[in-house]
PDB file of C-alpha atoms in Angstrom:
ATOM      1  CA  MET A   1      17.137  23.764 -16.432  1.00 62.00           C
ATOM      2  CA  SER A   2      14.933  21.236 -18.152  1.00 68.00           C
ATOM      3  CA  ARG A   3      11.292  21.067 -17.191  1.00 85.00           C
ATOM      4  CA  HIS A   4      11.251  17.314 -17.747  1.00 94.00           C
ATOM      5  CA  VAL A   5      11.338  14.775 -14.951  1.00 97.00           C
ATOM      6  CA  PHE A   6      11.394  11.105 -15.889  1.00 97.00           C
ATOM      7  CA  VAL A   7      10.911   7.894 -13.916  1.00 98.00           C
ATOM      8  CA  ARG A   8      12.803   4.627 -14.146  1.00 98.00           C
ATOM      9  CA  ILE A   9      13.379   1.569 -12.003  1.00 98.00           C
ATOM     10  CA  ALA A  10      16.196   2.225  -9.518  1.00 98.00           C
ATOM     11  CA  LYS A  11      19.497   0.600 -10.423  1.00 97.00           C
ATOM     12  CA  LYS A  12      21.945  -1.262  -8.194  1.00 96.00           C
ATOM     13  CA  GLU A  13      24.243   1.747  -8.283  1.00 97.00           C
ATOM     14  CA  ASP A  14      21.383   3.895  -6.866  1.00 97.00           C
ATOM     15  CA  MET A  15      21.030   1.829  -3.700  1.00 96.00           C
ATOM     16  CA  GLU A  16      23.643   3.586  -1.578  1.00 96.00           C
ATOM     17  CA  GLN A  17      22.100   6.980  -2.388  1.00 97.00           C
ATOM     18  CA  PHE A  18      18.564   5.602  -1.872  1.00 96.00           C
ATOM     19  CA  VAL A  19      19.495   4.320   1.602  1.00 94.00           C
ATOM     20  CA  ALA A  20      21.214   7.581   2.566  1.00 95.00           C
ATOM     21  CA  TRP A  21      18.278   9.712   1.384  1.00 95.00           C
ATOM     22  CA  SER A  22      15.801   7.373   3.101  1.00 94.00           C
ATOM     23  CA  ILE A  23      17.545   7.942   6.414  1.00 92.00           C
ATOM     24  CA  GLN A  24      17.996  11.707   5.911  1.00 92.00           C
ATOM     25  CA  THR A  25      14.472  12.533   4.736  1.00 87.00           C
ATOM     26  CA  GLU A  26      12.271  13.628   7.651  1.00 84.00           C
ATOM     27  CA  ASN A  27       8.711  12.308   8.001  1.00 81.00           C
ATOM     28  CA  ASN A  28       9.040   9.852   5.129  1.00 85.00           C
ATOM     29  CA  LEU A  29       7.466   6.982   7.133  1.00 87.00           C
ATOM     30  CA  LEU A  30      10.451   4.752   6.391  1.00 89.00           C
ATOM     31  CA  ASP A  31       9.651   1.093   7.020  1.00 91.00           C
ATOM     32  CA  PRO A  32      12.804  -0.957   6.279  1.00 90.00           C
ATOM     33  CA  ASP A  33      10.769  -4.165   6.057  1.00 94.00           C
ATOM     34  CA  VAL A  34       9.054  -2.922   2.881  1.00 94.00           C
ATOM     35  CA  ILE A  35      12.349  -3.051   0.988  1.00 92.00           C
ATOM     36  CA  LYS A  36      12.702  -6.736   1.891  1.00 94.00           C
ATOM     37  CA  TYR A  37       9.361  -7.791   0.375  1.00 95.00           C
ATOM     38  CA  PRO A  38      10.098  -9.727  -2.825  1.00 95.00           C
ATOM     39  CA  SER A  39       7.296  -7.931  -4.703  1.00 95.00           C
ATOM     40  CA  THR A  40       8.594  -4.441  -3.802  1.00 96.00           C
ATOM     41  CA  PHE A  41      10.342  -2.393  -6.466  1.00 97.00           C
ATOM     42  CA  ILE A  42      11.878   1.079  -6.298  1.00 97.00           C
ATOM     43  CA  TYR A  43      11.217   3.914  -8.727  1.00 98.00           C
ATOM     44  CA  CYS A  44      13.691   6.739  -9.309  1.00 98.00           C
ATOM     45  CA  ALA A  45      12.481  10.152 -10.515  1.00 98.00           C
ATOM     46  CA  PHE A  46      15.305  11.953 -12.305  1.00 97.00           C
ATOM     47  CA  ASP A  47      16.225  14.775 -14.645  1.00 96.00           C
ATOM     48  CA  GLU A  48      19.377  15.641 -16.599  1.00 94.00           C
ATOM     49  CA  ASN A  49      21.183  16.289 -13.305  1.00 94.00           C
ATOM     50  CA  GLY A  50      20.430  12.845 -11.887  1.00 96.00           C
ATOM     51  CA  PRO A  51      18.066  11.400  -9.268  1.00 97.00           C
ATOM     52  CA  ILE A  52      15.552  13.699  -7.555  1.00 97.00           C
ATOM     53  CA  ALA A  53      13.620  11.197  -5.443  1.00 97.00           C
ATOM     54  CA  TYR A  54      13.187   7.477  -4.886  1.00 97.00           C
ATOM     55  CA  CYS A  55       9.904   5.747  -4.093  1.00 96.00           C
ATOM     56  CA  PRO A  56       9.636   2.130  -2.948  1.00 96.00           C
ATOM     57  CA  VAL A  57       6.415   0.596  -4.239  1.00 97.00           C
ATOM     58  CA  GLN A  58       5.078  -2.406  -2.410  1.00 95.00           C
ATOM     59  CA  GLN A  59       2.206  -4.562  -3.563  1.00 95.00           C
ATOM     60  CA  PRO A  60       0.077  -5.341  -0.496  1.00 96.00           C
ATOM     61  CA  LEU A  61      -3.304  -6.979  -0.587  1.00 96.00           C
ATOM     62  CA  PHE A  62      -6.159  -4.731   0.434  1.00 94.00           C
ATOM     63  CA  MET A  63      -9.280  -6.046   2.142  1.00 95.00           C
ATOM     64  CA  GLU A  64     -11.639  -3.374   0.868  1.00 92.00           C
ATOM     65  CA  PHE A  65     -14.750  -4.026   2.964  1.00 91.00           C
ATOM     66  CA  LEU A  66     -17.023  -6.747   4.352  1.00 92.00           C
ATOM     67  CA  ALA A  67     -20.478  -7.396   2.929  1.00 93.00           C
ATOM     68  CA  ILE A  68     -22.132  -9.006   5.948  1.00 93.00           C
ATOM     69  CA  ASN A  69     -25.305 -11.078   6.069  1.00 96.00           C
ATOM     70  CA  PRO A  70     -27.646  -8.973   8.236  1.00 96.00           C
ATOM     71  CA  GLU A  71     -28.909 -12.165   9.903  1.00 98.00           C
ATOM     72  CA  ALA A  72     -25.429 -13.399  10.890  1.00 96.00           C
ATOM     73  CA  SER A  73     -24.528 -13.344  14.574  1.00 94.00           C
ATOM     74  CA  PRO A  74     -21.523 -11.290  15.704  1.00 90.00           C
ATOM     75  CA  GLU A  75     -19.748 -14.548  16.533  1.00 92.00           C
ATOM     76  CA  ARG A  76     -20.218 -15.877  12.986  1.00 94.00           C
ATOM     77  CA  VAL A  77     -19.062 -12.574  11.499  1.00 92.00           C
ATOM     78  CA  ALA A  78     -15.973 -12.721  13.712  1.00 91.00           C
ATOM     79  CA  MET A  79     -15.292 -16.277  12.533  1.00 94.00           C
ATOM     80  CA  ALA A  80     -15.771 -15.189   8.920  1.00 95.00           C
ATOM     81  CA  LEU A  81     -13.318 -12.292   9.335  1.00 93.00           C
ATOM     82  CA  LYS A  82     -10.796 -14.661  10.901  1.00 94.00           C
ATOM     83  CA  GLU A  83     -11.051 -17.101   7.988  1.00 96.00           C
ATOM     84  CA  LEU A  84     -11.014 -14.321   5.368  1.00 96.00           C
ATOM     85  CA  THR A  85      -7.901 -12.858   6.971  1.00 95.00           C
ATOM     86  CA  GLN A  86      -6.181 -16.243   6.897  1.00 96.00           C
ATOM     87  CA  ALA A  87      -7.097 -16.687   3.218  1.00 97.00           C
ATOM     88  CA  VAL A  88      -5.699 -13.240   2.345  1.00 97.00           C
ATOM     89  CA  ILE A  89      -2.483 -13.974   4.259  1.00 96.00           C
ATOM     90  CA  THR A  90      -2.124 -17.206   2.293  1.00 97.00           C
ATOM     91  CA  LYS A  91      -2.556 -15.240  -0.945  1.00 97.00           C
ATOM     92  CA  CYS A  92       0.128 -12.787   0.263  1.00 96.00           C
ATOM     93  CA  THR A  93       2.593 -15.627   0.650  1.00 96.00           C
ATOM     94  CA  GLU A  94       1.756 -16.816  -2.882  1.00 96.00           C
ATOM     95  CA  LYS A  95       2.183 -13.324  -4.377  1.00 95.00           C
ATOM     96  CA  GLU A  96       5.172 -12.462  -2.167  1.00 95.00           C
ATOM     97  CA  SER A  97       3.297  -9.454  -0.802  1.00 96.00           C
ATOM     98  CA  GLY A  98       4.435  -8.234   2.576  1.00 96.00           C
ATOM     99  CA  GLU A  99       1.326  -6.620   4.051  1.00 96.00           C
ATOM    100  CA  VAL A 100      -2.470  -6.725   4.259  1.00 96.00           C
ATOM    101  CA  TYR A 101      -4.595  -3.617   4.675  1.00 95.00           C
ATOM    102  CA  PHE A 102      -8.212  -3.582   5.835  1.00 94.00           C
ATOM    103  CA  LEU A 103     -10.609  -0.636   5.587  1.00 90.00           C
ATOM    104  CA  CYS A 104     -13.148  -0.561   8.382  1.00 90.00           C
ATOM    105  CA  THR A 105     -15.265   1.953  10.303  1.00 90.00           C
ATOM    106  CA  ASP A 106     -17.250  -0.358  12.582  1.00 88.00           C
ATOM    107  CA  GLU A 107     -15.678  -0.179  16.064  1.00 91.00           C
ATOM    108  CA  GLN A 108     -16.615  -3.751  17.018  1.00 88.00           C
ATOM    109  CA  THR A 109     -15.059  -5.107  13.821  1.00 88.00           C
ATOM    110  CA  ILE A 110     -11.965  -2.937  14.309  1.00 91.00           C
ATOM    111  CA  GLU A 111     -11.463  -4.362  17.805  1.00 92.00           C
ATOM    112  CA  TYR A 112     -11.831  -7.903  16.494  1.00 89.00           C
ATOM    113  CA  ALA A 113      -9.440  -7.160  13.609  1.00 92.00           C
ATOM    114  CA  LYS A 114      -6.859  -5.953  16.128  1.00 93.00           C
ATOM    115  CA  ARG A 115      -7.139  -9.337  17.854  1.00 91.00           C
ATOM    116  CA  GLN A 116      -6.374 -10.901  14.449  1.00 89.00           C
ATOM    117  CA  GLN A 117      -3.016  -9.058  14.305  1.00 93.00           C
ATOM    118  CA  PHE A 118      -4.181  -5.960  12.394  1.00 95.00           C
ATOM    119  CA  ALA A 119      -2.611  -2.749  13.711  1.00 95.00           C
ATOM    120  CA  GLU A 120      -4.435   0.555  13.526  1.00 93.00           C
ATOM    121  CA  MET A 121      -2.520   3.004  11.355  1.00 92.00           C
ATOM    122  CA  PRO A 122      -1.910   6.570  12.569  1.00 90.00           C
ATOM    123  CA  TRP A 123      -1.955   8.045   9.050  1.00 88.00           C
ATOM    124  CA  ARG A 124      -4.662   9.123   6.667  1.00 89.00           C
ATOM    125  CA  VAL A 125      -5.193   6.962   3.585  1.00 88.00           C
ATOM    126  CA  LEU A 126      -5.147   8.525   0.129  1.00 90.00           C
ATOM    127  CA  ARG A 127      -6.143   6.877  -3.146  1.00 89.00           C
ATOM    128  CA  ILE A 128      -6.340   7.362  -6.862  1.00 90.00           C
ATOM    129  CA  LYS A 129      -9.014   5.558  -8.818  1.00 88.00           C
ATOM    130  CA  ILE A 130      -7.394   4.943 -12.182  1.00 88.00           C
ATOM    131  CA  SER A 131     -10.804   4.781 -13.860  1.00 88.00           C
ATOM    132  CA  GLU A 132     -11.467   8.376 -12.784  1.00 88.00           C
ATOM    133  CA  LEU A 133      -8.240   9.866 -14.123  1.00 89.00           C
ATOM    134  CA  GLU A 134      -9.651  10.435 -17.574  1.00 81.00           C
ATOM    135  CA  LYS A 135     -12.891  12.352 -17.658  1.00 70.00           C
ATOM    136  CA  LYS A 136     -15.605  10.549 -19.542  1.00 60.00           C
ATOM    137  CA  HIS A 137     -17.220  12.698 -22.182  1.00 53.00           C
ATOM    138  CA  ASP A 138     -20.743  12.134 -23.393  1.00 48.00           C
ATOM    139  CA  LYS A 139     -20.866  11.420 -27.075  1.00 50.00           C
ATOM    140  CA  LEU A 140     -23.165  13.752 -28.948  1.00 48.00           C
TER     141      LEU A 140
END
């Protein structure tokens, strides 16, 4: 058995297998809407025996945080979040992205965000910072 696993874009002929595996795989958090987003693509990891796994990759927009004027009233902050959310949704339609994510820990802001159609996610969020993948070495 080869130790090599490669990745390619899934082909049309992979789609039947992709759908079957998506349905059969437990706890994969399948969201059929993601496949419909025009900016979504599907990777296929494979070896000499064929496909091992498929991974749909969507391209959502991510509202990272809010930098709030400490003198702003809660009402003005709420209005700002509403307008920022609308602007990000507009950008999603331009980029053909299907979702917006918003990181937040402030309970009052979370409650307001829910009123702006954000849904609290039941899963933990993981990330990779590409800039931290390669260790920086001090030059001597």
